[in-house]
mmCIF file of C-alpha atoms and ligand atoms in Angstrom:
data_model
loop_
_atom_site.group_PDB
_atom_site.id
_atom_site.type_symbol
_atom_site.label_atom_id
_atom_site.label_comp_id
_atom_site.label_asym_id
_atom_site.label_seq_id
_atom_site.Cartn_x
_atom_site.Cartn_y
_atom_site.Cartn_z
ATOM 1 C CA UNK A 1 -12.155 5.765 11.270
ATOM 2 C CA UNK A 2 -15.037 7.879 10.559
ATOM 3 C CA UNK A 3 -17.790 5.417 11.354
ATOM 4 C CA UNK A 4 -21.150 6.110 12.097
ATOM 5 C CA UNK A 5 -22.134 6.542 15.833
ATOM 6 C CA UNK A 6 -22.408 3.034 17.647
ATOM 7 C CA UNK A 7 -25.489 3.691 20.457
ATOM 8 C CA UNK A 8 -23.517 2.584 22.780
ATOM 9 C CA UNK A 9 -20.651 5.095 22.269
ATOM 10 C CA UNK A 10 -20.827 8.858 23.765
ATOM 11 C CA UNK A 11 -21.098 11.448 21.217
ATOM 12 C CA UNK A 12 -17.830 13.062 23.257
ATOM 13 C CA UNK A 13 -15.864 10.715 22.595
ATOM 14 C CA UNK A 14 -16.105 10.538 18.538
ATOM 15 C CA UNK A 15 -14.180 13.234 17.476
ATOM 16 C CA UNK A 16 -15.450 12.200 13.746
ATOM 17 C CA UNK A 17 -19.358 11.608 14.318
ATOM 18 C CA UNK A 18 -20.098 15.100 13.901
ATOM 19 C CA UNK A 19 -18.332 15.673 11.353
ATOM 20 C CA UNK A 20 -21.842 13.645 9.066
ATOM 21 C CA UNK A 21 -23.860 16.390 10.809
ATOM 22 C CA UNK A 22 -22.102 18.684 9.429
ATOM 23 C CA UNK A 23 -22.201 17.332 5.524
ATOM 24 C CA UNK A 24 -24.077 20.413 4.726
ATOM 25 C CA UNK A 25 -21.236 22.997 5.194
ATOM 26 C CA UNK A 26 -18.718 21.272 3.430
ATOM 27 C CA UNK A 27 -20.480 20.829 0.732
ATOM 28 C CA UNK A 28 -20.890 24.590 0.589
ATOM 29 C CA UNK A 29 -17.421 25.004 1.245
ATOM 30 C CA UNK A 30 -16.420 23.010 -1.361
ATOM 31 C CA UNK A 31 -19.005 24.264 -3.833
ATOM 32 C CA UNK A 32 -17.580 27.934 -3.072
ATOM 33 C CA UNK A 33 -14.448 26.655 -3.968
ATOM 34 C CA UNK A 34 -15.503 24.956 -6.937
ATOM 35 C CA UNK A 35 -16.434 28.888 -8.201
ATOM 36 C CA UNK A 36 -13.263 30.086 -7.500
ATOM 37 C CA UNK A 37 -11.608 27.309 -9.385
ATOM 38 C CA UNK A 38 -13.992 27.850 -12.491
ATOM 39 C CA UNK A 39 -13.170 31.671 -12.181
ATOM 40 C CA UNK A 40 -9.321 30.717 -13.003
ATOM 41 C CA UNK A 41 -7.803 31.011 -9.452
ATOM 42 C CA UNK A 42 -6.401 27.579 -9.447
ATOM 43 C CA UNK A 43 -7.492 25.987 -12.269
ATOM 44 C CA UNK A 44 -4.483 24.937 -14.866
ATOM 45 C CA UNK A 45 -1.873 24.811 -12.450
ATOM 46 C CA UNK A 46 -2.879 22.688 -10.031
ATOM 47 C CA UNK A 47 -4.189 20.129 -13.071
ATOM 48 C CA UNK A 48 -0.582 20.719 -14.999
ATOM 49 C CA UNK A 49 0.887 17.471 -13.625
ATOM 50 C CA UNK A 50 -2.255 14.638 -13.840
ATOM 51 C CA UNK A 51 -1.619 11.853 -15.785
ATOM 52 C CA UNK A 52 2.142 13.034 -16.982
ATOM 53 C CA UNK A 53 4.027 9.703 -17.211
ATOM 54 C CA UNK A 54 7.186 7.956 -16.124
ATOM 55 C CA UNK A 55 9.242 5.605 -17.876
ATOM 56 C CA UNK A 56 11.524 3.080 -17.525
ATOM 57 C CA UNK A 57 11.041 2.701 -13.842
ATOM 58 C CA UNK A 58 13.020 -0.131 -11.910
ATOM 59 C CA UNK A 59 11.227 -3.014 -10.438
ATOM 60 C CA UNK A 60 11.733 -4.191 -7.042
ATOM 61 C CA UNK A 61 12.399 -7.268 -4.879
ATOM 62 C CA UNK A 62 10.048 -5.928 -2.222
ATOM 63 C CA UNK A 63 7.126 -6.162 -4.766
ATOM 64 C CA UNK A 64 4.435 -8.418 -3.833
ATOM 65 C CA UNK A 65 3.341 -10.974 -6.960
ATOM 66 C CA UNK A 66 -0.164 -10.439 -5.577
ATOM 67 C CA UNK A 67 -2.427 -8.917 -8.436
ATOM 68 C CA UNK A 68 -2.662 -4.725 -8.088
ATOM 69 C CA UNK A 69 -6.372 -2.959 -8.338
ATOM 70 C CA UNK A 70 -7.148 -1.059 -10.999
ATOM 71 C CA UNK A 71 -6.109 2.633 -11.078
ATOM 72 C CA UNK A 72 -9.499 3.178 -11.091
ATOM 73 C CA UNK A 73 -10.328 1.461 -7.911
ATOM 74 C CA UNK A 74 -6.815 2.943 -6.419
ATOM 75 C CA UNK A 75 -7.868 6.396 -7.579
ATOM 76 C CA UNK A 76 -11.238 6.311 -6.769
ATOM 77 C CA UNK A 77 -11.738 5.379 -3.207
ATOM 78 C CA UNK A 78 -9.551 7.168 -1.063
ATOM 79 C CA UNK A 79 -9.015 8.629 2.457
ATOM 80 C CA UNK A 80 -7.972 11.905 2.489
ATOM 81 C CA UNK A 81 -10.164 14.412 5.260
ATOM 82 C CA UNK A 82 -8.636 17.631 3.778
ATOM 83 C CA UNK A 83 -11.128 17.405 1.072
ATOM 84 C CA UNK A 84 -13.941 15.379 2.674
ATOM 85 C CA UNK A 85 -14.960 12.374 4.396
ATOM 86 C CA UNK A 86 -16.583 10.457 1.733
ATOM 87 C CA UNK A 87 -14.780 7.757 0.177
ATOM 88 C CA UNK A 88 -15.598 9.457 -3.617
ATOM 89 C CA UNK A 89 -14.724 13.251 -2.088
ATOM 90 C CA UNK A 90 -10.949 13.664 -3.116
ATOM 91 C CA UNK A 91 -11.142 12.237 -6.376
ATOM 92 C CA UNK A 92 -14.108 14.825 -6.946
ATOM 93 C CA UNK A 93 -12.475 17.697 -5.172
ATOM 94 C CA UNK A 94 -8.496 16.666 -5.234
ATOM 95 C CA UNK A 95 -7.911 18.124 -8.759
ATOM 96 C CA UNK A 96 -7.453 22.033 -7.739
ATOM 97 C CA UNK A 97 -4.487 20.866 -4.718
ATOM 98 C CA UNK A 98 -1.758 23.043 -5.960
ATOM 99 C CA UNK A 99 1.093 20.428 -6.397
ATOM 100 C CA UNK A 100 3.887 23.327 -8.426
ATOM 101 C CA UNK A 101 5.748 24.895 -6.659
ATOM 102 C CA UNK A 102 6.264 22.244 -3.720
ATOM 103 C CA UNK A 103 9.133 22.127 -1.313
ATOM 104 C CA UNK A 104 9.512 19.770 1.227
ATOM 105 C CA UNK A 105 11.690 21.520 4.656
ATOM 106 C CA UNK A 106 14.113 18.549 6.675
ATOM 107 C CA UNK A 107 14.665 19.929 9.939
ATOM 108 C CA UNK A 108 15.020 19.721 13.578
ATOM 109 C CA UNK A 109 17.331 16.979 14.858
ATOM 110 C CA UNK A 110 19.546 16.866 12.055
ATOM 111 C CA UNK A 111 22.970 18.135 11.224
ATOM 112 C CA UNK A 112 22.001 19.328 7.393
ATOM 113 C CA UNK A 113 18.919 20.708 7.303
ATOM 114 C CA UNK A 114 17.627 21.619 3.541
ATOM 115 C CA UNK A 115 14.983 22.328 1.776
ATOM 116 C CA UNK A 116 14.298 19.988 -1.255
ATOM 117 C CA UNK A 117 12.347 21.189 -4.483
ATOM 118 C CA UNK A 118 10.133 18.447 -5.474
ATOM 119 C CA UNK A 119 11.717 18.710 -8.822
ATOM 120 C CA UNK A 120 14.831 17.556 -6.865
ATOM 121 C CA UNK A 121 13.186 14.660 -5.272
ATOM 122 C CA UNK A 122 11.646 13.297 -8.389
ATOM 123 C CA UNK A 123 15.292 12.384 -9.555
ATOM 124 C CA UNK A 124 16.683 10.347 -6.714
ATOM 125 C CA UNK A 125 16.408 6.425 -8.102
ATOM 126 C CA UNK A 126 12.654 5.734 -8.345
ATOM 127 C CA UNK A 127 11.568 2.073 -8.282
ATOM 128 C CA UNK A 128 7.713 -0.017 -8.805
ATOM 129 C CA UNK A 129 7.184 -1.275 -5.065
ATOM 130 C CA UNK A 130 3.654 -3.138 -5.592
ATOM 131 C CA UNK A 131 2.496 -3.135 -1.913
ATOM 132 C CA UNK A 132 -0.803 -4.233 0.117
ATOM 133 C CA UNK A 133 -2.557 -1.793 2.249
ATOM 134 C CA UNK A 134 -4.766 -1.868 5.015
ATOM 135 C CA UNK A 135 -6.713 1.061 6.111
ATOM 136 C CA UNK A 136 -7.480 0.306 9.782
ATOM 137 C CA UNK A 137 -11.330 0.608 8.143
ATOM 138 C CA UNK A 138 -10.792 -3.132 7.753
ATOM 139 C CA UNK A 139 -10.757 -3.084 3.334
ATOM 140 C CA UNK A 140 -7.300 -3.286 1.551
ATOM 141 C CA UNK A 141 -6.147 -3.120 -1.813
ATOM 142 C CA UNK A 142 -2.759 -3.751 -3.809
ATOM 143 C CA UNK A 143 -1.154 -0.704 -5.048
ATOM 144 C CA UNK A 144 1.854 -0.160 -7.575
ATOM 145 C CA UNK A 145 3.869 2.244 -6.285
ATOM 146 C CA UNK A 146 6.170 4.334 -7.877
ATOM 147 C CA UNK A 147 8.662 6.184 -4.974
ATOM 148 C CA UNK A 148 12.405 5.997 -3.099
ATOM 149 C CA UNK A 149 13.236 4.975 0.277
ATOM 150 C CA UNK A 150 12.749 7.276 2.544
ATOM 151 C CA UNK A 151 15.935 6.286 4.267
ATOM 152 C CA UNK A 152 17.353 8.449 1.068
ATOM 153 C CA UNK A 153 16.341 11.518 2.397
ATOM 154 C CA UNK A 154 17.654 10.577 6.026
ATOM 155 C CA UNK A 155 20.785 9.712 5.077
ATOM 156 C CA UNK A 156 21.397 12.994 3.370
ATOM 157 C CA UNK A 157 20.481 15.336 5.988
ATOM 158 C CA UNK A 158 22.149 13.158 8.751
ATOM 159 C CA UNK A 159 19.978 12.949 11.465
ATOM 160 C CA UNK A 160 21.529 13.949 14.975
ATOM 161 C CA UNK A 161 21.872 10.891 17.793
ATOM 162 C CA UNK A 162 18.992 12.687 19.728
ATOM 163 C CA UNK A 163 16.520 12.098 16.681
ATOM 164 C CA UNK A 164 14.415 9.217 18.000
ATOM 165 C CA UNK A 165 11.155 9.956 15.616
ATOM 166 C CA UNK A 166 10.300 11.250 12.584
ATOM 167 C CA UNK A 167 7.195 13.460 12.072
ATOM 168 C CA UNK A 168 5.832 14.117 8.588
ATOM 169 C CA UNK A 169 3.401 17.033 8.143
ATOM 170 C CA UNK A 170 1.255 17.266 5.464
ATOM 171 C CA UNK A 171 -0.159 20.295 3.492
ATOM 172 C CA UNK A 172 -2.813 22.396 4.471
ATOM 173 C CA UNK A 173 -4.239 25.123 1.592
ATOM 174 C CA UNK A 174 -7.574 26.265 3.026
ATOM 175 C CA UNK A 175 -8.291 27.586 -0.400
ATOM 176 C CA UNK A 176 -8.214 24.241 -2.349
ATOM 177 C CA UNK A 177 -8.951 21.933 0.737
ATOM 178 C CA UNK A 178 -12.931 22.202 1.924
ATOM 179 C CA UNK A 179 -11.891 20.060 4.200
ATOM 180 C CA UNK A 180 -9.550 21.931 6.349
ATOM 181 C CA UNK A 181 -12.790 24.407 7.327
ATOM 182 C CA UNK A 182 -13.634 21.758 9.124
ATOM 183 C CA UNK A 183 -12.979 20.429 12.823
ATOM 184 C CA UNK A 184 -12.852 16.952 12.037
ATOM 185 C CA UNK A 185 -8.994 16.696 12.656
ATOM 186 C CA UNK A 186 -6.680 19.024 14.026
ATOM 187 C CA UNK A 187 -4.627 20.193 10.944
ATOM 188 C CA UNK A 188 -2.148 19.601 9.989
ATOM 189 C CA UNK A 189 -2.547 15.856 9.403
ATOM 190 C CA UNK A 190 0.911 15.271 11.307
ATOM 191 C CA UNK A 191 2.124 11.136 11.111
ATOM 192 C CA UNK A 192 5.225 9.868 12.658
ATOM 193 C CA UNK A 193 7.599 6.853 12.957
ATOM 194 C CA UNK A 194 10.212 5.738 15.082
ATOM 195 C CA UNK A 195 13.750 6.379 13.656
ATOM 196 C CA UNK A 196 14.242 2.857 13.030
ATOM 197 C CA UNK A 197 10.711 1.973 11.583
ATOM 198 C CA UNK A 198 11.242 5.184 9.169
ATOM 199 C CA UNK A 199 14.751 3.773 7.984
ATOM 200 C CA UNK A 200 13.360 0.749 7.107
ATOM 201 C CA UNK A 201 14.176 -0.152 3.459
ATOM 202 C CA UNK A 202 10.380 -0.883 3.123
ATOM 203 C CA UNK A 203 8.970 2.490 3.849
ATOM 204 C CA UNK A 204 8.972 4.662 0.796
ATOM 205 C CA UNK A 205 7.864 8.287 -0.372
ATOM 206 C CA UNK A 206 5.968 7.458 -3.197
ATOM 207 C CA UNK A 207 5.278 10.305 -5.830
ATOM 208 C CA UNK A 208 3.354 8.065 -8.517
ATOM 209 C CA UNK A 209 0.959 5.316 -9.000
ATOM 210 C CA UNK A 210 1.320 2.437 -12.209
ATOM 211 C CA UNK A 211 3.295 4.358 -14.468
ATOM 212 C CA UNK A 212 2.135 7.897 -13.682
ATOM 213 C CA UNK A 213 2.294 11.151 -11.387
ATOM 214 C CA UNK A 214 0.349 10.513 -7.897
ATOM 215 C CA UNK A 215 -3.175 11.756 -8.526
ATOM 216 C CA UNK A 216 -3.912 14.413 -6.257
ATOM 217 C CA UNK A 217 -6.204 12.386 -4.498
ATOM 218 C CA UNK A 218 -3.529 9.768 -3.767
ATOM 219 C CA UNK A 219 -1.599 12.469 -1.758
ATOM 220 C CA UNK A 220 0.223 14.193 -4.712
ATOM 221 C CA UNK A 221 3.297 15.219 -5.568
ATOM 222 C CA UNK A 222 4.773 13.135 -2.548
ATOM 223 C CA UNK A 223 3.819 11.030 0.624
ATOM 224 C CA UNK A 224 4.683 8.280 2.831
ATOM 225 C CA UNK A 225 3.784 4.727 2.567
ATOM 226 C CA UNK A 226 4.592 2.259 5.178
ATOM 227 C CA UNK A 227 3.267 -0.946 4.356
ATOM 228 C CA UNK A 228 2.982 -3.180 7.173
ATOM 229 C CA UNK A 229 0.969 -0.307 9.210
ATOM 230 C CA UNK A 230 -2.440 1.042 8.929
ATOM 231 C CA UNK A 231 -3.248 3.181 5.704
ATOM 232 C CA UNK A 232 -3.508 6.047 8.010
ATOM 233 C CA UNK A 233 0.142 6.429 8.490
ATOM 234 C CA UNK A 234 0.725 7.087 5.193
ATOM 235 C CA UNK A 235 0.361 10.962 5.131
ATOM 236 C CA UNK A 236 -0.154 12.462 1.508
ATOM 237 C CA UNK A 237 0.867 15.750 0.203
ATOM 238 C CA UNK A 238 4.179 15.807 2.774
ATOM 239 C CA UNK A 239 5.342 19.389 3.297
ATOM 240 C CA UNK A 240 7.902 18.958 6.176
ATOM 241 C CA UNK A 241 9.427 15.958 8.239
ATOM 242 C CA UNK A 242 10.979 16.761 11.127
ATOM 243 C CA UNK A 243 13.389 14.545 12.804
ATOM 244 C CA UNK A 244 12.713 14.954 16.592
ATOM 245 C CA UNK A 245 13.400 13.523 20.247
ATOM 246 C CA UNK A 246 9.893 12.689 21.208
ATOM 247 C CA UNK A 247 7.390 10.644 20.326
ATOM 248 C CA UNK A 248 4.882 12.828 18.163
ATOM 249 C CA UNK A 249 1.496 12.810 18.691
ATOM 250 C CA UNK A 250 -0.283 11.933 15.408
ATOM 251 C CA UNK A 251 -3.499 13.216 13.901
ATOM 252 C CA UNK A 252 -5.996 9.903 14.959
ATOM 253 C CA UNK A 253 -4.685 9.721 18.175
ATOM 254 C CA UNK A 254 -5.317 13.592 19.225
ATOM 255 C CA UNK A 255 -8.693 13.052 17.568
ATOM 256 C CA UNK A 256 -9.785 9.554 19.745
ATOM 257 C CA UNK A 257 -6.678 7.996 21.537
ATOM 258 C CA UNK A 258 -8.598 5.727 22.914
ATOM 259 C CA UNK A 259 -8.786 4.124 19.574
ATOM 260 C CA UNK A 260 -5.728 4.499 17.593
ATOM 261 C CA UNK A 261 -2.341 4.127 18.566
ATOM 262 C CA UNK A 262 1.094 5.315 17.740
ATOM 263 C CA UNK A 263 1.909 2.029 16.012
ATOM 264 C CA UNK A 264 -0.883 1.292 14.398
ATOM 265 C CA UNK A 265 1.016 -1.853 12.607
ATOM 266 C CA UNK A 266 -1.431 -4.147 11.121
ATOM 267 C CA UNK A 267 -2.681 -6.539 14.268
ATOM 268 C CA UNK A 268 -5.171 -9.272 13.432
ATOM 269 C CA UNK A 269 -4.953 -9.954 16.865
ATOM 270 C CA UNK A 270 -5.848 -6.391 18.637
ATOM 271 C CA UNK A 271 -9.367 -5.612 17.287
ATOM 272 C CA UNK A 272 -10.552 -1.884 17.340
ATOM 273 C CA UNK A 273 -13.136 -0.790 19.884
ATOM 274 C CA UNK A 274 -15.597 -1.027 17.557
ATOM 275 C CA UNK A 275 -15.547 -3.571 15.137
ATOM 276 C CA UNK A 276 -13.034 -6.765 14.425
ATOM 277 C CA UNK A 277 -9.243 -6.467 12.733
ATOM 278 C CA UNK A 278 -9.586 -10.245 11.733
ATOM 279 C CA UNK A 279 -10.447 -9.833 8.590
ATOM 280 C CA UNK A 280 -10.373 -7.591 5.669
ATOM 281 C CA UNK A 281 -12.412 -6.802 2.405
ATOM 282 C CA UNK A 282 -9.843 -7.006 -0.245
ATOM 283 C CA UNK A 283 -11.266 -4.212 -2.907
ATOM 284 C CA UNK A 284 -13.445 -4.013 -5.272
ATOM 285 C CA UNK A 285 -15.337 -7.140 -2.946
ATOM 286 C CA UNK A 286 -18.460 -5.910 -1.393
ATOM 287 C CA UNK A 287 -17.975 -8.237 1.689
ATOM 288 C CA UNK A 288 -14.862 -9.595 3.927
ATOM 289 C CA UNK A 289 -13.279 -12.137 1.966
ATOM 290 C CA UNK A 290 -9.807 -12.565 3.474
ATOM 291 C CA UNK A 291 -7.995 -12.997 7.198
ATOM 292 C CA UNK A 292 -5.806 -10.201 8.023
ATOM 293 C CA UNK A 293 -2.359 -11.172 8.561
ATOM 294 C CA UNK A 294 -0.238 -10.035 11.563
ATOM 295 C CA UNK A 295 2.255 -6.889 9.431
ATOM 296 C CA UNK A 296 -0.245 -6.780 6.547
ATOM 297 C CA UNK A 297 2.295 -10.405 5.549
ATOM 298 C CA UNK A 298 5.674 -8.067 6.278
ATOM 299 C CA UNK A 299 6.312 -9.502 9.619
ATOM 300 C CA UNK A 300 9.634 -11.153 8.085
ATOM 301 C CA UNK A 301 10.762 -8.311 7.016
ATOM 302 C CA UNK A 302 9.518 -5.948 10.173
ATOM 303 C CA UNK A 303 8.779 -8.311 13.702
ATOM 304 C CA UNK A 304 12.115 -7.735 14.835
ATOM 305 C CA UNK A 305 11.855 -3.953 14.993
ATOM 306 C CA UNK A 306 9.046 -4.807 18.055
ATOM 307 C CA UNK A 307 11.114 -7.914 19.545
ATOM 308 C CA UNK A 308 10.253 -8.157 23.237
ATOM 309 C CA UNK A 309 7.303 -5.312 22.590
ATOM 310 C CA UNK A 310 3.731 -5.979 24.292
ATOM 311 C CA UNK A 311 2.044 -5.504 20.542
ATOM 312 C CA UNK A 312 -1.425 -5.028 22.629
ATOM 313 C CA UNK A 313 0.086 -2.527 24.559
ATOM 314 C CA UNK A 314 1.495 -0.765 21.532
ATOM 315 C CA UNK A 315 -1.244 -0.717 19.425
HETATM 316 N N1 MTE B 401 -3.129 11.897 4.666
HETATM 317 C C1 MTE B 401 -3.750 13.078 4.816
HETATM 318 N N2 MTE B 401 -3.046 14.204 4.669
HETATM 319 N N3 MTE B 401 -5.080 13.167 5.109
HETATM 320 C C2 MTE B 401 -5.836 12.040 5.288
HETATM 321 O O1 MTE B 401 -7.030 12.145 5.565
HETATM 322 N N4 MTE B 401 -5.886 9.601 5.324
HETATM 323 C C3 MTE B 401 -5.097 8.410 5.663
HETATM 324 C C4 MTE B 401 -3.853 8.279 4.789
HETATM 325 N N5 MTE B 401 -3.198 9.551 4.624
HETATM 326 C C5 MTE B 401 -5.203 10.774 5.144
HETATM 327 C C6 MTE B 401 -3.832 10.749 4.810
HETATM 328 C C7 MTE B 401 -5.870 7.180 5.611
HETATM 329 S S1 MTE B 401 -7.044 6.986 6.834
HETATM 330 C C8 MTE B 401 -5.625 6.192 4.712
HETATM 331 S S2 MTE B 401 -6.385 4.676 4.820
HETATM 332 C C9 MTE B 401 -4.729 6.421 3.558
HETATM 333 O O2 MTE B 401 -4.226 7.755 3.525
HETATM 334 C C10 MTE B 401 -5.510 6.155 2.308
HETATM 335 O O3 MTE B 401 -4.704 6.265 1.174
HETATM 336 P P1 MTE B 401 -5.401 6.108 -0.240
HETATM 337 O O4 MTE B 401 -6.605 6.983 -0.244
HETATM 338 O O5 MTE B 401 -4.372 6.546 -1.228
HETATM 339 O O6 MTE B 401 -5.765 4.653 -0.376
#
């Protein structure tokens, strides 16, 4: 993802490499933002749901038995550009995202559109899906979800027989996100999934982590998690999905499509440009100390939603 400049690269075509050059104005941003926060603006509200609890959660058979992170580890190196590019940025700057009142709009291709409160969504049947992920960075970690298939949601608004894809936008509040001042994606952070991929029992909205709300830098109150693809189609803080005919165009690949795909499912085999998808660092390890496996290990659940596919050609 954002990776320092390679020599042999051309500044052009890395969206992301200026974004280090321009370190300096974000921190200002952010530190202007910080004021406004400690004048009251946000402050309070956007805290009011950190750390509140669930209980009695169900368990799932889709769980792996592998051992999760910590929630410190989980919650404290994270990916999430709309408040800075720095692994430690949205647990330092994620706390004033204003998660109350959030709605999330189901449109386009769909014969029931609605609008769902997220006080509404946080009572469909939530269940503990413990699930690997691989950020396309090449590290990984085990993480305990707490969420509902996403095929829920689908089945309720019945999606029309043109609806092919699903696109899920994700929020964008210049006043709590530094981030968003900045070029270094186009915002919104848009993801999408084929129909089929997105009704896939595995791929959940997830709107907490162990036994608690999502932490605001985990992409609170609600996002998508689709384990056997790259971290990076997981879009947090999901505003609006839109069921649609086309295949979207999602955030990485507007920024550098010549490095990431609309599939983006884990490939040992298809290495990035720049550096090798072989093998992973499996957090909090300092060095690579695993071999990626083709579907991040889902592939018996998943490979026959890309029978007869090229998977190099659909990267
Ligand atoms: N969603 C939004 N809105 N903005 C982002 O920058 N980063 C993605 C994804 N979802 C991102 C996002 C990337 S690159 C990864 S690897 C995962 O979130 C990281 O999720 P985590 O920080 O909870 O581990």
């Amino acid at each position: 993802m954002l990776i320092r400049r390679p020599d042999d690269i051309a500044p052009s075509e890395i969206t992301a490499s200026d974004v280090y050059r321009r370190r300096r104005e974000f921190v200002q941003a952010a530190g202007m933002l910080a004021l406004g926060a400690a004048a009251g603006a946000f402050a309070g509200r956007s805290q009011a749901q950190q750390g509140v609890k669930f209980a009695g959660i169900a368990k799932s058979a889709f769980s792996t038995s592998e051992k999760p992170n910590t929630f410190k580890d989980i919650a404290g190196y994270n990916n999430f550009y709309e408040f800075g590019t720095d692994k430690d940025d949205p647990a330092a700057y994620a706390g004033r995202l204003r998660t109350r009142p959030w709605t999330v709009v189901v449109e386009g291709e769909v014969h029931k559109p609605r609008t769902f409160a997220i006080e509404e969504l946080l009572k469909f049947p939530l269940e503990e899906r413990i699930y690997r992920l691989r950020c396309v960075e090449a590290w990984s970690m085990v993480i305990p979800w707490i969420g509902f298939e996403f095929n829920r949601i689908a089945r309720l608004v019945e999606p029309t027989s043109r609806a092919k894809f699903v696109e899920f936008h994700t929020a964008v509040q210049p006043e709590t996100m530094p981030g968003v001042r900045l070029p270094v994606l186009e915002w919104p952070y848009v993801e999408g999934l084929r129909i089929d991929e997105a009704m896939h029992p595995l791929t959940i909205l997830s709107v907490g982590l162990y036994d608690q709300v999502l932490p605001n830098q985990c992409g609170a109150p609600i996002r998508l998690v689709v384990p056997w693809k790259y971290g990076f189609k997981s879009g947090k803080s999901i505003v609006r999905i839109r069921f649609v005919e086309k295949q979207p165009r999602i955030a990485w690949e507007k920024a550098a499509p010549h490095e990431y795909g609309f599939y983006s499912n884990v490939n040992p085999n298809v290495d990035h440009p720049r550096w090798s998808q072989r093998r992973e660092k499996r957090l909090p390890a300092f060095f690579a100390n695993r071999e990626t496996v083709i579907f991040n290990g889902y592939g018996e659940q998943v490979a026959k939603l890309y029978a007869g596919m090229d998977l190099k050609k659909f990267y």
